[in-house]
mmCIF file with all atom_site columns, C-alpha atoms in Angstrom:
data_model
loop_
_atom_site.group_PDB
_atom_site.id
_atom_site.type_symbol
_atom_site.label_atom_id
_atom_site.label_alt_id
_atom_site.label_comp_id
_atom_site.label_asym_id
_atom_site.label_entity_id
_atom_site.label_seq_id
_atom_site.pdbx_PDB_ins_code
_atom_site.Cartn_x
_atom_site.Cartn_y
_atom_site.Cartn_z
_atom_site.occupancy
_atom_site.B_iso_or_equiv
_atom_site.pdbx_formal_charge
_atom_site.auth_seq_id
_atom_site.auth_comp_id
_atom_site.auth_asym_id
_atom_site.auth_atom_id
_atom_site.pdbx_PDB_model_num
ATOM 1   C CA . MET A 1 1   ? 125.585 167.872 120.040 1.00 49.00 ? 619 MET A CA 1
ATOM 2   C CA . LYS A 1 2   ? 127.891 165.226 118.643 1.00 51.00 ? 620 LYS A CA 1
ATOM 3   C CA . ALA A 1 3   ? 131.528 166.245 118.287 1.00 55.00 ? 621 ALA A CA 1
ATOM 4   C CA . LEU A 1 4   ? 132.605 166.798 114.696 1.00 63.00 ? 622 LEU A CA 1
ATOM 5   C CA . ASN A 1 5   ? 135.305 164.172 114.564 1.00 72.00 ? 623 ASN A CA 1
ATOM 6   C CA . PHE A 1 6   ? 135.625 160.521 113.633 1.00 75.00 ? 624 PHE A CA 1
ATOM 7   C CA . PRO A 1 7   ? 137.778 158.742 116.224 1.00 77.00 ? 625 PRO A CA 1
ATOM 8   C CA . LYS A 1 8   ? 138.979 155.147 115.983 1.00 83.00 ? 626 LYS A CA 1
ATOM 9   C CA . SER A 1 9   ? 136.511 154.192 118.699 1.00 83.00 ? 627 SER A CA 1
ATOM 10  C CA . HIS A 1 10  ? 133.665 154.804 116.216 1.00 87.00 ? 628 HIS A CA 1
ATOM 11  C CA . ARG A 1 11  ? 135.052 152.345 113.647 1.00 89.00 ? 629 ARG A CA 1
ATOM 12  C CA . LEU A 1 12  ? 134.920 148.578 113.373 1.00 90.00 ? 630 LEU A CA 1
ATOM 13  C CA . LEU A 1 13  ? 138.613 147.736 113.257 1.00 89.00 ? 631 LEU A CA 1
ATOM 14  C CA . ARG A 1 14  ? 139.054 144.024 113.899 1.00 91.00 ? 632 ARG A CA 1
ATOM 15  C CA . PRO A 1 15  ? 137.758 141.061 111.886 1.00 92.00 ? 633 PRO A CA 1
ATOM 16  C CA . ALA A 1 16  ? 136.015 139.887 115.077 1.00 91.00 ? 634 ALA A CA 1
ATOM 17  C CA . ASP A 1 17  ? 133.990 143.119 115.124 1.00 89.00 ? 635 ASP A CA 1
ATOM 18  C CA . TYR A 1 18  ? 132.840 142.518 111.560 1.00 91.00 ? 636 TYR A CA 1
ATOM 19  C CA . GLY A 1 19  ? 132.152 138.853 112.303 1.00 92.00 ? 637 GLY A CA 1
ATOM 20  C CA . LYS A 1 20  ? 129.943 139.763 115.240 1.00 92.00 ? 638 LYS A CA 1
ATOM 21  C CA . VAL A 1 21  ? 127.714 141.847 112.972 1.00 90.00 ? 639 VAL A CA 1
ATOM 22  C CA . PHE A 1 22  ? 127.666 139.338 110.100 1.00 91.00 ? 640 PHE A CA 1
ATOM 23  C CA . ASP A 1 23  ? 126.881 136.442 112.471 1.00 91.00 ? 641 ASP A CA 1
ATOM 24  C CA . ASP A 1 24  ? 124.149 138.251 114.414 1.00 87.00 ? 642 ASP A CA 1
ATOM 25  C CA . VAL A 1 25  ? 122.406 140.631 112.000 1.00 89.00 ? 643 VAL A CA 1
ATOM 26  C CA . GLN A 1 26  ? 119.384 142.109 113.752 1.00 89.00 ? 644 GLN A CA 1
ATOM 27  C CA . LEU A 1 27  ? 118.710 145.028 111.413 1.00 89.00 ? 645 LEU A CA 1
ATOM 28  C CA . LYS A 1 28  ? 118.884 145.171 107.622 1.00 92.00 ? 646 LYS A CA 1
ATOM 29  C CA . VAL A 1 29  ? 118.263 148.292 105.606 1.00 90.00 ? 647 VAL A CA 1
ATOM 30  C CA . PRO A 1 30  ? 118.329 147.511 101.877 1.00 91.00 ? 648 PRO A CA 1
ATOM 31  C CA . HIS A 1 31  ? 118.731 150.032 99.080  1.00 91.00 ? 649 HIS A CA 1
ATOM 32  C CA . ARG A 1 32  ? 119.416 149.755 95.367  1.00 92.00 ? 650 ARG A CA 1
ATOM 33  C CA . ASN A 1 33  ? 123.078 150.746 95.852  1.00 91.00 ? 651 ASN A CA 1
ATOM 34  C CA . PHE A 1 34  ? 123.755 149.944 99.523  1.00 92.00 ? 652 PHE A CA 1
ATOM 35  C CA . LEU A 1 35  ? 122.982 147.330 102.139 1.00 92.00 ? 653 LEU A CA 1
ATOM 36  C CA . ILE A 1 36  ? 123.274 148.244 105.804 1.00 93.00 ? 654 ILE A CA 1
ATOM 37  C CA . LEU A 1 37  ? 123.602 145.485 108.394 1.00 93.00 ? 655 LEU A CA 1
ATOM 38  C CA . ALA A 1 38  ? 123.532 146.309 112.087 1.00 92.00 ? 656 ALA A CA 1
ATOM 39  C CA . THR A 1 39  ? 123.396 144.780 115.523 1.00 92.00 ? 657 THR A CA 1
ATOM 40  C CA . PRO A 1 40  ? 123.016 146.634 118.855 1.00 89.00 ? 658 PRO A CA 1
ATOM 41  C CA . ASN A 1 41  ? 126.084 147.091 121.050 1.00 88.00 ? 659 ASN A CA 1
ATOM 42  C CA . ASN A 1 42  ? 126.488 148.082 124.696 1.00 89.00 ? 660 ASN A CA 1
ATOM 43  C CA . LEU A 1 43  ? 128.872 150.967 124.044 1.00 87.00 ? 661 LEU A CA 1
ATOM 44  C CA . GLY A 1 44  ? 126.296 153.762 123.890 1.00 86.00 ? 662 GLY A CA 1
ATOM 45  C CA . TYR A 1 45  ? 127.486 154.989 120.485 1.00 87.00 ? 663 TYR A CA 1
ATOM 46  C CA . ALA A 1 46  ? 127.451 153.690 116.926 1.00 89.00 ? 664 ALA A CA 1
ATOM 47  C CA . ARG A 1 47  ? 130.450 152.144 115.185 1.00 92.00 ? 665 ARG A CA 1
ATOM 48  C CA . ILE A 1 48  ? 130.785 151.701 111.440 1.00 93.00 ? 666 ILE A CA 1
ATOM 49  C CA . GLY A 1 49  ? 132.577 149.326 109.102 1.00 94.00 ? 667 GLY A CA 1
ATOM 50  C CA . LEU A 1 50  ? 132.762 149.573 105.319 1.00 93.00 ? 668 LEU A CA 1
ATOM 51  C CA . VAL A 1 51  ? 132.799 146.824 102.694 1.00 93.00 ? 669 VAL A CA 1
ATOM 52  C CA . PHE A 1 52  ? 133.177 147.921 99.070  1.00 92.00 ? 670 PHE A CA 1
ATOM 53  C CA . ALA A 1 53  ? 134.327 145.227 96.640  1.00 91.00 ? 671 ALA A CA 1
ATOM 54  C CA . LYS A 1 54  ? 136.311 145.699 93.461  1.00 92.00 ? 672 LYS A CA 1
ATOM 55  C CA . LYS A 1 55  ? 133.570 143.728 91.744  1.00 91.00 ? 673 LYS A CA 1
ATOM 56  C CA . ASN A 1 56  ? 131.123 146.615 92.281  1.00 88.00 ? 674 ASN A CA 1
ATOM 57  C CA . LEU A 1 57  ? 133.521 149.587 92.193  1.00 90.00 ? 675 LEU A CA 1
ATOM 58  C CA . LYS A 1 58  ? 136.331 148.779 89.796  1.00 91.00 ? 676 LYS A CA 1
ATOM 59  C CA . LEU A 1 59  ? 138.658 151.720 90.438  1.00 92.00 ? 677 LEU A CA 1
ATOM 60  C CA . SER A 1 60  ? 140.180 152.577 93.800  1.00 93.00 ? 678 SER A CA 1
ATOM 61  C CA . VAL A 1 61  ? 139.304 156.237 93.272  1.00 93.00 ? 679 VAL A CA 1
ATOM 62  C CA . GLN A 1 62  ? 135.624 155.220 93.045  1.00 92.00 ? 680 GLN A CA 1
ATOM 63  C CA . ARG A 1 63  ? 135.812 153.080 96.194  1.00 91.00 ? 681 ARG A CA 1
ATOM 64  C CA . ASN A 1 64  ? 137.584 155.827 98.128  1.00 93.00 ? 682 ASN A CA 1
ATOM 65  C CA . ARG A 1 65  ? 135.098 158.510 97.019  1.00 92.00 ? 683 ARG A CA 1
ATOM 66  C CA . ILE A 1 66  ? 132.120 156.432 98.161  1.00 93.00 ? 684 ILE A CA 1
ATOM 67  C CA . LYS A 1 67  ? 133.805 155.512 101.450 1.00 92.00 ? 685 LYS A CA 1
ATOM 68  C CA . ARG A 1 68  ? 134.487 159.198 102.146 1.00 93.00 ? 686 ARG A CA 1
ATOM 69  C CA . GLN A 1 69  ? 130.826 159.995 101.539 1.00 93.00 ? 687 GLN A CA 1
ATOM 70  C CA . VAL A 1 70  ? 129.673 157.175 103.852 1.00 92.00 ? 688 VAL A CA 1
ATOM 71  C CA . ARG A 1 71  ? 132.046 158.227 106.647 1.00 92.00 ? 689 ARG A CA 1
ATOM 72  C CA . GLU A 1 72  ? 131.030 161.877 106.340 1.00 92.00 ? 690 GLU A CA 1
ATOM 73  C CA . THR A 1 73  ? 127.284 161.207 106.453 1.00 92.00 ? 691 THR A CA 1
ATOM 74  C CA . PHE A 1 74  ? 127.810 158.815 109.389 1.00 91.00 ? 692 PHE A CA 1
ATOM 75  C CA . ARG A 1 75  ? 129.862 161.407 111.265 1.00 90.00 ? 693 ARG A CA 1
ATOM 76  C CA . LEU A 1 76  ? 127.145 164.029 110.830 1.00 89.00 ? 694 LEU A CA 1
ATOM 77  C CA . GLN A 1 77  ? 124.366 161.830 112.258 1.00 86.00 ? 695 GLN A CA 1
ATOM 78  C CA . PRO A 1 78  ? 123.687 163.309 115.709 1.00 77.00 ? 696 PRO A CA 1
ATOM 79  C CA . ASP A 1 79  ? 121.390 160.633 117.115 1.00 84.00 ? 697 ASP A CA 1
ATOM 80  C CA . LEU A 1 80  ? 122.411 157.210 115.865 1.00 87.00 ? 698 LEU A CA 1
ATOM 81  C CA . PRO A 1 81  ? 121.772 154.693 118.657 1.00 87.00 ? 699 PRO A CA 1
ATOM 82  C CA . GLY A 1 82  ? 124.454 152.366 120.019 1.00 88.00 ? 700 GLY A CA 1
ATOM 83  C CA . MET A 1 83  ? 124.980 149.719 117.368 1.00 91.00 ? 701 MET A CA 1
ATOM 84  C CA . ASP A 1 84  ? 127.643 148.198 115.166 1.00 92.00 ? 702 ASP A CA 1
ATOM 85  C CA . ILE A 1 85  ? 126.937 148.975 111.516 1.00 93.00 ? 703 ILE A CA 1
ATOM 86  C CA . ILE A 1 86  ? 128.368 147.554 108.292 1.00 95.00 ? 704 ILE A CA 1
ATOM 87  C CA . VAL A 1 87  ? 127.729 149.358 105.017 1.00 94.00 ? 705 VAL A CA 1
ATOM 88  C CA . LEU A 1 88  ? 128.098 147.194 101.912 1.00 93.00 ? 706 LEU A CA 1
ATOM 89  C CA . GLY A 1 89  ? 128.249 148.615 98.410  1.00 91.00 ? 707 GLY A CA 1
ATOM 90  C CA . ARG A 1 90  ? 126.254 147.226 95.515  1.00 90.00 ? 708 ARG A CA 1
ATOM 91  C CA . GLN A 1 91  ? 126.567 147.607 91.778  1.00 89.00 ? 709 GLN A CA 1
ATOM 92  C CA . GLY A 1 92  ? 125.776 150.961 90.218  1.00 87.00 ? 710 GLY A CA 1
ATOM 93  C CA . LEU A 1 93  ? 127.497 153.113 92.854  1.00 88.00 ? 711 LEU A CA 1
ATOM 94  C CA . ALA A 1 94  ? 130.166 154.314 90.447  1.00 87.00 ? 712 ALA A CA 1
ATOM 95  C CA . ASP A 1 95  ? 127.528 156.018 88.305  1.00 89.00 ? 713 ASP A CA 1
ATOM 96  C CA . LEU A 1 96  ? 126.141 158.180 91.139  1.00 90.00 ? 714 LEU A CA 1
ATOM 97  C CA . ASP A 1 97  ? 127.290 161.709 91.887  1.00 91.00 ? 715 ASP A CA 1
ATOM 98  C CA . ASN A 1 98  ? 128.219 162.790 95.426  1.00 91.00 ? 716 ASN A CA 1
ATOM 99  C CA . HIS A 1 99  ? 124.942 164.620 96.064  1.00 94.00 ? 717 HIS A CA 1
ATOM 100 C CA . THR A 1 100 ? 122.879 161.535 95.188  1.00 92.00 ? 718 THR A CA 1
ATOM 101 C CA . VAL A 1 101 ? 125.084 159.307 97.352  1.00 92.00 ? 719 VAL A CA 1
ATOM 102 C CA . ARG A 1 102 ? 124.731 161.657 100.348 1.00 93.00 ? 720 ARG A CA 1
ATOM 103 C CA . ALA A 1 103 ? 120.963 161.939 99.910  1.00 93.00 ? 721 ALA A CA 1
ATOM 104 C CA . SER A 1 104 ? 120.605 158.144 99.726  1.00 92.00 ? 722 SER A CA 1
ATOM 105 C CA . LEU A 1 105 ? 122.769 157.615 102.801 1.00 93.00 ? 723 LEU A CA 1
ATOM 106 C CA . ASN A 1 106 ? 120.937 160.236 104.872 1.00 92.00 ? 724 ASN A CA 1
ATOM 107 C CA . GLY A 1 107 ? 117.684 158.438 104.103 1.00 92.00 ? 725 GLY A CA 1
ATOM 108 C CA . LEU A 1 108 ? 119.248 155.102 105.032 1.00 92.00 ? 726 LEU A CA 1
ATOM 109 C CA . TRP A 1 109 ? 120.490 156.434 108.400 1.00 92.00 ? 727 TRP A CA 1
ATOM 110 C CA . GLN A 1 110 ? 116.950 157.637 109.192 1.00 91.00 ? 728 GLN A CA 1
ATOM 111 C CA . ARG A 1 111 ? 115.457 154.273 108.222 1.00 91.00 ? 729 ARG A CA 1
ATOM 112 C CA . LEU A 1 112 ? 118.067 152.466 110.336 1.00 91.00 ? 730 LEU A CA 1
ATOM 113 C CA . THR A 1 113 ? 117.293 154.596 113.394 1.00 89.00 ? 731 THR A CA 1
ATOM 114 C CA . LYS A 1 114 ? 113.569 154.033 112.919 1.00 89.00 ? 732 LYS A CA 1
ATOM 115 C CA . LYS A 1 115 ? 114.014 150.253 112.600 1.00 89.00 ? 733 LYS A CA 1
ATOM 116 C CA . TYR A 1 116 ? 116.241 150.220 115.682 1.00 88.00 ? 734 TYR A CA 1
ATOM 117 C CA . HIS A 1 117 ? 113.560 151.905 117.782 1.00 87.00 ? 735 HIS A CA 1
ATOM 118 C CA . GLN A 1 118 ? 110.906 149.507 116.427 1.00 84.00 ? 736 GLN A CA 1
ATOM 119 C CA . LEU A 1 119 ? 113.130 146.531 117.261 1.00 78.00 ? 737 LEU A CA 1
ATOM 120 C CA . SER A 1 120 ? 113.676 147.414 120.907 1.00 68.00 ? 738 SER A CA 1
ATOM 121 C CA . PRO A 1 121 ? 111.603 150.298 122.289 1.00 60.00 ? 739 PRO A CA 1
ATOM 122 C CA . SER A 1 122 ? 113.072 149.769 125.780 1.00 54.00 ? 740 SER A CA 1
ATOM 123 C CA . ARG A 1 123 ? 116.693 150.365 124.648 1.00 46.00 ? 741 ARG A CA 1
ATOM 124 C CA . PRO A 1 124 ? 116.748 154.195 125.089 1.00 45.00 ? 742 PRO A CA 1
ATOM 125 C CA . ALA A 1 125 ? 115.921 153.777 128.782 1.00 43.00 ? 743 ALA A CA 1
ATOM 126 C CA . GLU A 1 126 ? 119.172 151.858 129.283 1.00 44.00 ? 744 GLU A CA 1
ATOM 127 C CA . SER A 1 127 ? 121.328 154.806 128.280 1.00 45.00 ? 745 SER A CA 1
ATOM 128 C CA . PRO A 1 128 ? 119.943 158.175 129.421 1.00 44.00 ? 746 PRO A CA 1
ATOM 129 C CA . SER A 1 129 ? 122.135 160.073 126.952 1.00 47.00 ? 747 SER A CA 1
ATOM 130 C CA . ALA A 1 130 ? 120.423 158.436 123.972 1.00 46.00 ? 748 ALA A CA 1
ATOM 131 C CA . GLY A 1 131 ? 117.999 161.351 123.678 1.00 45.00 ? 749 GLY A CA 1
ATOM 132 C CA . GLU A 1 132 ? 114.762 159.632 124.528 1.00 46.00 ? 750 GLU A CA 1
ATOM 133 C CA . GLY A 1 133 ? 111.773 161.144 122.764 1.00 46.00 ? 751 GLY A CA 1
ATOM 134 C CA . THR A 1 134 ? 113.702 162.954 120.029 1.00 47.00 ? 752 THR A CA 1
ATOM 135 C CA . GLY A 1 135 ? 113.304 162.346 116.364 1.00 40.00 ? 753 GLY A CA 1
#
């Protein structure tokens, strides 16, 4: 089981990390309120970066609330494959309650995992701890 923490190693911290994902997007998971971009990494675990513009979420309290929800749902995903993920916010997020945001994100994480396995079915064999055959 995945540890219930969110260390720095599971975050995209440097502009180069973000640039790598933006320049080489291999997976896109669109949604009315979110867009998830991802590219596989060789680390064996997922890393996340967040992009929420003032244009879409005017108040900082709104941006921070949504970012907390994204980080929490990401942290609770036990079987995300090794990839770098960027979550972008779209308009209309400020109108959603926390339950709706969490439900949307949980669905997006499942779709992302499914697309990842469709993209490269041989990837789980590279890292034995990826939980081959689960899901």
